[in-house]
Amino acid sequence: SSNCQYANGYLFFVRQSVLLAQKFNLSSFKLEGEAMPVTENIQYYDVRISGTFAVSNNDKLIYIEQTQNSEMAVLLDKNGNEIRKLMNNHPWTAASFSPDGSKIAYDLYDPNEKNIDVWTFDLNRNVSTRLTFKQDPDIAPIWTPDGKQISYGTNPNNGVYDAYIKNADGSGDAKLLYKSDFSKVVTDF
């Protein structure tokens, strides 16, 4: 599974972080021959099923090389000065502070499970706790004003994102807040 692009008689795609090119017949819309490696270590996002590359018909190729993930969540003061490093993992799409400022809710992609879940991070104890456990991607967590619940978007059955809410301490089941034919997440209360 990969994004692909066509240029100069070849279809380009990524397999196991290797950019490959394979002859493609525009008349029959069929691949021909074997795929040939072009370059290795292409940045690839499992959740998006896409490698970061582009090809042109004038023999140009651009790509981003995959490197070890050195990104880290960092707490800053209002002037942008680093207070401290928080954790080695970083939010996938969003993070939000609890109303009292003692915790952060964030979404985290796990490459082993190939899923995104909502977690909380306790700033006083330096502890992360997983809040969601289903095999649906859960994104964009937002705390309720009382700090007792967290809303997030989830995508069951690869459909549209619907808004759910769950107790911040992890107890109980998530409850549907809003369902429609269009993707939605809560952005504020």
PDB file of C-alpha atoms in Angstrom:
ATOM      1  CA  SER A   1       0.000   0.000   0.000  1.00  0.00           C
ATOM      2  CA  SER A   2       1.488   3.297  -1.082  1.00  0.00           C
ATOM      3  CA  ASN A   3       0.761   6.476  -2.917  1.00  0.00           C
ATOM      4  CA  CYS A   4       2.120   6.372  -6.473  1.00  0.00           C
ATOM      5  CA  GLN A   5       3.042   8.785  -9.246  1.00  0.00           C
ATOM      6  CA  TYR A   6       3.568   8.317 -12.972  1.00  0.00           C
ATOM      7  CA  ALA A   7       6.415   9.878 -14.984  1.00  0.00           C
ATOM      8  CA  ASN A   8       8.249   8.990 -18.199  1.00  0.00           C
ATOM      9  CA  GLY A   9       6.721   5.530 -18.582  1.00  0.00           C
ATOM     10  CA  TYR A  10       7.227   4.469 -14.964  1.00  0.00           C
ATOM     11  CA  LEU A  11       5.020   4.193 -11.898  1.00  0.00           C
ATOM     12  CA  PHE A  12       6.823   5.227  -8.693  1.00  0.00           C
ATOM     13  CA  PHE A  13       5.752   3.871  -5.289  1.00  0.00           C
ATOM     14  CA  VAL A  14       7.160   2.999  -1.853  1.00  0.00           C
ATOM     15  CA  ARG A  15       7.591  -0.460  -0.357  1.00  0.00           C
ATOM     16  CA  GLN A  16       9.275  -0.871   3.047  1.00  0.00           C
ATOM     17  CA  SER A  17      10.794   2.634   2.849  1.00  0.00           C
ATOM     18  CA  VAL A  18      12.314   1.946  -0.588  1.00  0.00           C
ATOM     19  CA  LEU A  19      11.222   4.087  -3.557  1.00  0.00           C
ATOM     20  CA  LEU A  20      10.609   1.785  -6.523  1.00  0.00           C
ATOM     21  CA  ALA A  21       9.978   2.422 -10.225  1.00  0.00           C
ATOM     22  CA  GLN A  22       8.190  -0.064 -12.465  1.00  0.00           C
ATOM     23  CA  LYS A  23       7.355   0.246 -16.173  1.00  0.00           C
ATOM     24  CA  PHE A  24       3.705   1.130 -16.680  1.00  0.00           C
ATOM     25  CA  ASN A  25       1.858   0.684 -19.964  1.00  0.00           C
ATOM     26  CA  LEU A  26      -0.562   3.590 -20.442  1.00  0.00           C
ATOM     27  CA  SER A  27      -2.479   1.707 -23.177  1.00  0.00           C
ATOM     28  CA  SER A  28      -3.261  -1.377 -21.103  1.00  0.00           C
ATOM     29  CA  PHE A  29      -2.944   0.265 -17.652  1.00  0.00           C
ATOM     30  CA  LYS A  30      -0.721  -2.641 -16.551  1.00  0.00           C
ATOM     31  CA  LEU A  31       2.626  -2.877 -14.849  1.00  0.00           C
ATOM     32  CA  GLU A  32       5.406  -4.523 -16.861  1.00  0.00           C
ATOM     33  CA  GLY A  33       8.633  -6.173 -15.713  1.00  0.00           C
ATOM     34  CA  GLU A  34      10.060  -5.983 -12.229  1.00  0.00           C
ATOM     35  CA  ALA A  35      10.106  -2.978  -9.914  1.00  0.00           C
ATOM     36  CA  MET A  36      13.559  -1.392  -9.651  1.00  0.00           C
ATOM     37  CA  PRO A  37      14.820   0.377  -6.507  1.00  0.00           C
ATOM     38  CA  VAL A  38      15.485   4.094  -6.986  1.00  0.00           C
ATOM     39  CA  THR A  39      16.535   5.094  -3.460  1.00  0.00           C
ATOM     40  CA  GLU A  40      16.149   3.906   0.136  1.00  0.00           C
ATOM     41  CA  ASN A  41      15.027   5.427   3.434  1.00  0.00           C
ATOM     42  CA  ILE A  42      12.025   7.281   2.024  1.00  0.00           C
ATOM     43  CA  GLN A  43       9.922   8.898   4.753  1.00  0.00           C
ATOM     44  CA  TYR A  44       6.705   6.845   4.966  1.00  0.00           C
ATOM     45  CA  TYR A  45       3.576   7.372   7.081  1.00  0.00           C
ATOM     46  CA  ASP A  46       1.768   4.100   7.782  1.00  0.00           C
ATOM     47  CA  VAL A  47      -1.419   5.792   8.944  1.00  0.00           C
ATOM     48  CA  ARG A  48      -1.643   7.837   5.736  1.00  0.00           C
ATOM     49  CA  ILE A  49      -0.255   5.029   3.545  1.00  0.00           C
ATOM     50  CA  SER A  50       2.054   7.460   1.807  1.00  0.00           C
ATOM     51  CA  GLY A  51       5.712   8.043   1.114  1.00  0.00           C
ATOM     52  CA  THR A  52       7.003  11.604   0.904  1.00  0.00           C
ATOM     53  CA  PHE A  53       8.213  11.952  -2.686  1.00  0.00           C
ATOM     54  CA  ALA A  54       7.321  13.587  -5.989  1.00  0.00           C
ATOM     55  CA  VAL A  55       8.440  12.921  -9.574  1.00  0.00           C
ATOM     56  CA  SER A  56       8.242  15.083 -12.673  1.00  0.00           C
ATOM     57  CA  ASN A  57       8.294  14.401 -16.414  1.00  0.00           C
ATOM     58  CA  ASN A  58      11.577  16.317 -16.779  1.00  0.00           C
ATOM     59  CA  ASP A  59      13.623  13.720 -14.864  1.00  0.00           C
ATOM     60  CA  LYS A  60      13.414  15.364 -11.457  1.00  0.00           C
ATOM     61  CA  LEU A  61      12.730  13.579  -8.168  1.00  0.00           C
ATOM     62  CA  ILE A  62      12.319  15.035  -4.717  1.00  0.00           C
ATOM     63  CA  TYR A  63      11.882  13.056  -1.519  1.00  0.00           C
ATOM     64  CA  ILE A  64      12.294  13.304   2.219  1.00  0.00           C
ATOM     65  CA  GLU A  65      14.676  10.845   3.764  1.00  0.00           C
ATOM     66  CA  GLN A  66      13.463   8.930   6.792  1.00  0.00           C
ATOM     67  CA  THR A  67      15.492   9.625   9.912  1.00  0.00           C
ATOM     68  CA  GLN A  68      15.313   8.456  13.482  1.00  0.00           C
ATOM     69  CA  ASN A  69      12.462  10.243  15.214  1.00  0.00           C
ATOM     70  CA  SER A  70      14.082  12.773  17.505  1.00  0.00           C
ATOM     71  CA  GLU A  71      11.005  14.902  18.049  1.00  0.00           C
ATOM     72  CA  MET A  72      10.060  15.596  21.632  1.00  0.00           C
ATOM     73  CA  ALA A  73       7.254  17.468  23.381  1.00  0.00           C
ATOM     74  CA  VAL A  74       8.629  20.523  25.172  1.00  0.00           C
ATOM     75  CA  LEU A  75       6.930  22.813  27.697  1.00  0.00           C
ATOM     76  CA  LEU A  76       7.514  26.530  26.959  1.00  0.00           C
ATOM     77  CA  ASP A  77       6.726  29.659  28.936  1.00  0.00           C
ATOM     78  CA  LYS A  78       4.667  32.529  27.471  1.00  0.00           C
ATOM     79  CA  ASN A  79       7.844  34.063  25.974  1.00  0.00           C
ATOM     80  CA  GLY A  80       8.756  30.866  24.131  1.00  0.00           C
ATOM     81  CA  ASN A  81      11.546  29.859  26.508  1.00  0.00           C
ATOM     82  CA  GLU A  82      11.926  26.152  27.253  1.00  0.00           C
ATOM     83  CA  ILE A  83      10.816  25.199  30.749  1.00  0.00           C
ATOM     84  CA  ARG A  84      11.509  21.471  30.350  1.00  0.00           C
ATOM     85  CA  LYS A  85      11.263  18.532  28.023  1.00  0.00           C
ATOM     86  CA  LEU A  86       8.119  16.520  28.674  1.00  0.00           C
ATOM     87  CA  MET A  87       8.241  13.192  26.893  1.00  0.00           C
ATOM     88  CA  ASN A  88       9.928  11.482  23.977  1.00  0.00           C
ATOM     89  CA  ASN A  89       6.675  11.005  22.092  1.00  0.00           C
ATOM     90  CA  HIS A  90       4.838  13.851  20.466  1.00  0.00           C
ATOM     91  CA  PRO A  91       1.174  14.465  19.612  1.00  0.00           C
ATOM     92  CA  TRP A  92      -0.078  13.207  16.269  1.00  0.00           C
ATOM     93  CA  THR A  93      -2.533  16.043  15.603  1.00  0.00           C
ATOM     94  CA  ALA A  94      -3.286  17.872  18.843  1.00  0.00           C
ATOM     95  CA  ALA A  95      -2.703  18.361  22.552  1.00  0.00           C
ATOM     96  CA  SER A  96      -4.598  20.362  25.173  1.00  0.00           C
ATOM     97  CA  PHE A  97      -4.016  21.426  28.782  1.00  0.00           C
ATOM     98  CA  SER A  98      -6.448  20.452  31.516  1.00  0.00           C
ATOM     99  CA  PRO A  99      -8.257  23.505  32.970  1.00  0.00           C
ATOM    100  CA  ASP A 100      -6.004  23.491  36.058  1.00  0.00           C
ATOM    101  CA  GLY A 101      -2.866  23.171  33.898  1.00  0.00           C
ATOM    102  CA  SER A 102      -1.636  20.013  35.633  1.00  0.00           C
ATOM    103  CA  LYS A 103      -2.189  17.570  32.765  1.00  0.00           C
ATOM    104  CA  ILE A 104      -2.048  17.400  28.989  1.00  0.00           C
ATOM    105  CA  ALA A 105      -4.326  15.293  26.783  1.00  0.00           C
ATOM    106  CA  TYR A 106      -2.758  14.312  23.456  1.00  0.00           C
ATOM    107  CA  ASP A 107      -3.179  11.853  20.606  1.00  0.00           C
ATOM    108  CA  LEU A 108      -0.306   9.493  19.864  1.00  0.00           C
ATOM    109  CA  TYR A 109       0.379   7.274  16.864  1.00  0.00           C
ATOM    110  CA  ASP A 110       1.749   3.838  17.765  1.00  0.00           C
ATOM    111  CA  PRO A 111       3.616   2.366  14.772  1.00  0.00           C
ATOM    112  CA  ASN A 112       3.439  -1.152  16.252  1.00  0.00           C
ATOM    113  CA  GLU A 113      -0.354  -1.082  16.567  1.00  0.00           C
ATOM    114  CA  LYS A 114      -0.760   1.219  13.535  1.00  0.00           C
ATOM    115  CA  ASN A 115      -3.327   3.211  15.457  1.00  0.00           C
ATOM    116  CA  ILE A 116      -3.797   6.597  17.124  1.00  0.00           C
ATOM    117  CA  ASP A 117      -5.042   6.738  20.725  1.00  0.00           C
ATOM    118  CA  VAL A 118      -5.681   9.476  23.283  1.00  0.00           C
ATOM    119  CA  TRP A 119      -3.299   9.702  26.235  1.00  0.00           C
ATOM    120  CA  THR A 120      -2.915  12.020  29.212  1.00  0.00           C
ATOM    121  CA  PHE A 121       0.365  13.265  30.668  1.00  0.00           C
ATOM    122  CA  ASP A 122       0.562  14.320  34.336  1.00  0.00           C
ATOM    123  CA  LEU A 123       3.002  17.261  34.525  1.00  0.00           C
ATOM    124  CA  ASN A 124       3.570  16.836  38.278  1.00  0.00           C
ATOM    125  CA  ARG A 125       4.291  13.095  38.219  1.00  0.00           C
ATOM    126  CA  ASN A 126       5.787  12.854  34.671  1.00  0.00           C
ATOM    127  CA  VAL A 127       3.486   9.927  33.867  1.00  0.00           C
ATOM    128  CA  SER A 128       1.586   9.155  30.656  1.00  0.00           C
ATOM    129  CA  THR A 129      -1.669   7.208  30.837  1.00  0.00           C
ATOM    130  CA  ARG A 130      -3.516   5.746  27.867  1.00  0.00           C
ATOM    131  CA  LEU A 131      -7.181   6.790  27.722  1.00  0.00           C
ATOM    132  CA  THR A 132      -8.506   5.001  24.602  1.00  0.00           C
ATOM    133  CA  PHE A 133      -7.852   1.402  23.563  1.00  0.00           C
ATOM    134  CA  LYS A 134     -10.044   0.577  20.561  1.00  0.00           C
ATOM    135  CA  GLN A 135      -8.634  -0.070  17.090  1.00  0.00           C
ATOM    136  CA  ASP A 136     -10.228   3.127  15.747  1.00  0.00           C
ATOM    137  CA  PRO A 137      -8.056   6.232  15.375  1.00  0.00           C
ATOM    138  CA  ASP A 138      -8.827   8.687  18.201  1.00  0.00           C
ATOM    139  CA  ILE A 139      -7.653  12.264  17.610  1.00  0.00           C
ATOM    140  CA  ALA A 140      -7.819  15.882  18.800  1.00  0.00           C
ATOM    141  CA  PRO A 141      -8.531  15.565  22.543  1.00  0.00           C
ATOM    142  CA  ILE A 142     -10.060  18.567  24.364  1.00  0.00           C
ATOM    143  CA  TRP A 143     -10.770  18.808  28.100  1.00  0.00           C
ATOM    144  CA  THR A 144     -14.192  19.830  29.403  1.00  0.00           C
ATOM    145  CA  PRO A 145     -14.157  23.039  31.513  1.00  0.00           C
ATOM    146  CA  ASP A 146     -14.407  21.064  34.778  1.00  0.00           C
ATOM    147  CA  GLY A 147     -11.472  18.820  33.802  1.00  0.00           C
ATOM    148  CA  LYS A 148     -13.461  15.652  34.428  1.00  0.00           C
ATOM    149  CA  GLN A 149     -13.928  14.547  30.815  1.00  0.00           C
ATOM    150  CA  ILE A 150     -12.082  14.625  27.495  1.00  0.00           C
ATOM    151  CA  SER A 151     -13.720  14.923  24.093  1.00  0.00           C
ATOM    152  CA  TYR A 152     -12.063  13.493  20.972  1.00  0.00           C
ATOM    153  CA  GLY A 153     -12.865  12.478  17.436  1.00  0.00           C
ATOM    154  CA  THR A 154     -12.952   8.829  16.484  1.00  0.00           C
ATOM    155  CA  ASN A 155     -13.284   7.115  13.145  1.00  0.00           C
ATOM    156  CA  PRO A 156     -15.039   3.747  13.522  1.00  0.00           C
ATOM    157  CA  ASN A 157     -15.033   1.517  10.459  1.00  0.00           C
ATOM    158  CA  ASN A 158     -12.936   4.049   8.492  1.00  0.00           C
ATOM    159  CA  GLY A 159     -15.940   6.317   8.150  1.00  0.00           C
ATOM    160  CA  VAL A 160     -16.151   9.963   9.130  1.00  0.00           C
ATOM    161  CA  TYR A 161     -14.864  11.231  12.481  1.00  0.00           C
ATOM    162  CA  ASP A 162     -17.589  11.606  15.113  1.00  0.00           C
ATOM    163  CA  ALA A 163     -17.249  13.466  18.430  1.00  0.00           C
ATOM    164  CA  TYR A 164     -17.088  11.333  21.588  1.00  0.00           C
ATOM    165  CA  ILE A 165     -16.502  12.099  25.261  1.00  0.00           C
ATOM    166  CA  LYS A 166     -14.930   9.973  27.995  1.00  0.00           C
ATOM    167  CA  ASN A 167     -14.102  10.386  31.681  1.00  0.00           C
ATOM    168  CA  ALA A 168     -10.576  11.801  32.053  1.00  0.00           C
ATOM    169  CA  ASP A 169      -9.683   9.181  34.662  1.00  0.00           C
ATOM    170  CA  GLY A 170     -10.417   6.438  32.100  1.00  0.00           C
ATOM    171  CA  SER A 171     -13.445   5.029  33.887  1.00  0.00           C
ATOM    172  CA  GLY A 172     -16.631   4.176  32.008  1.00  0.00           C
ATOM    173  CA  ASP A 173     -17.265   3.912  28.303  1.00  0.00           C
ATOM    174  CA  ALA A 174     -16.984   6.692  25.758  1.00  0.00           C
ATOM    175  CA  LYS A 175     -20.274   8.359  24.805  1.00  0.00           C
ATOM    176  CA  LEU A 176     -21.207   9.733  21.415  1.00  0.00           C
ATOM    177  CA  LEU A 177     -21.573  13.537  21.473  1.00  0.00           C
ATOM    178  CA  TYR A 178     -22.424  14.197  17.855  1.00  0.00           C
ATOM    179  CA  LYS A 179     -22.789  12.143  14.699  1.00  0.00           C
ATOM    180  CA  SER A 180     -23.287  13.354  11.137  1.00  0.00           C
ATOM    181  CA  ASP A 181     -22.232  12.583   7.568  1.00  0.00           C
ATOM    182  CA  PHE A 182     -19.227  14.909   7.882  1.00  0.00           C
ATOM    183  CA  SER A 183     -16.072  14.539   9.977  1.00  0.00           C
ATOM    184  CA  LYS A 184     -16.057  16.554  13.161  1.00  0.00           C
ATOM    185  CA  VAL A 185     -14.132  17.023  16.409  1.00  0.00           C
ATOM    186  CA  VAL A 186     -14.742  19.365  19.337  1.00  0.00           C
ATOM    187  CA  THR A 187     -12.286  22.267  19.248  1.00  0.00           C
ATOM    188  CA  ASP A 188     -13.404  24.075  22.400  1.00  0.00           C
ATOM    189  CA  PHE A 189     -16.027  24.093  25.158  1.00  0.00           C
TER     190      PHE A 189
END
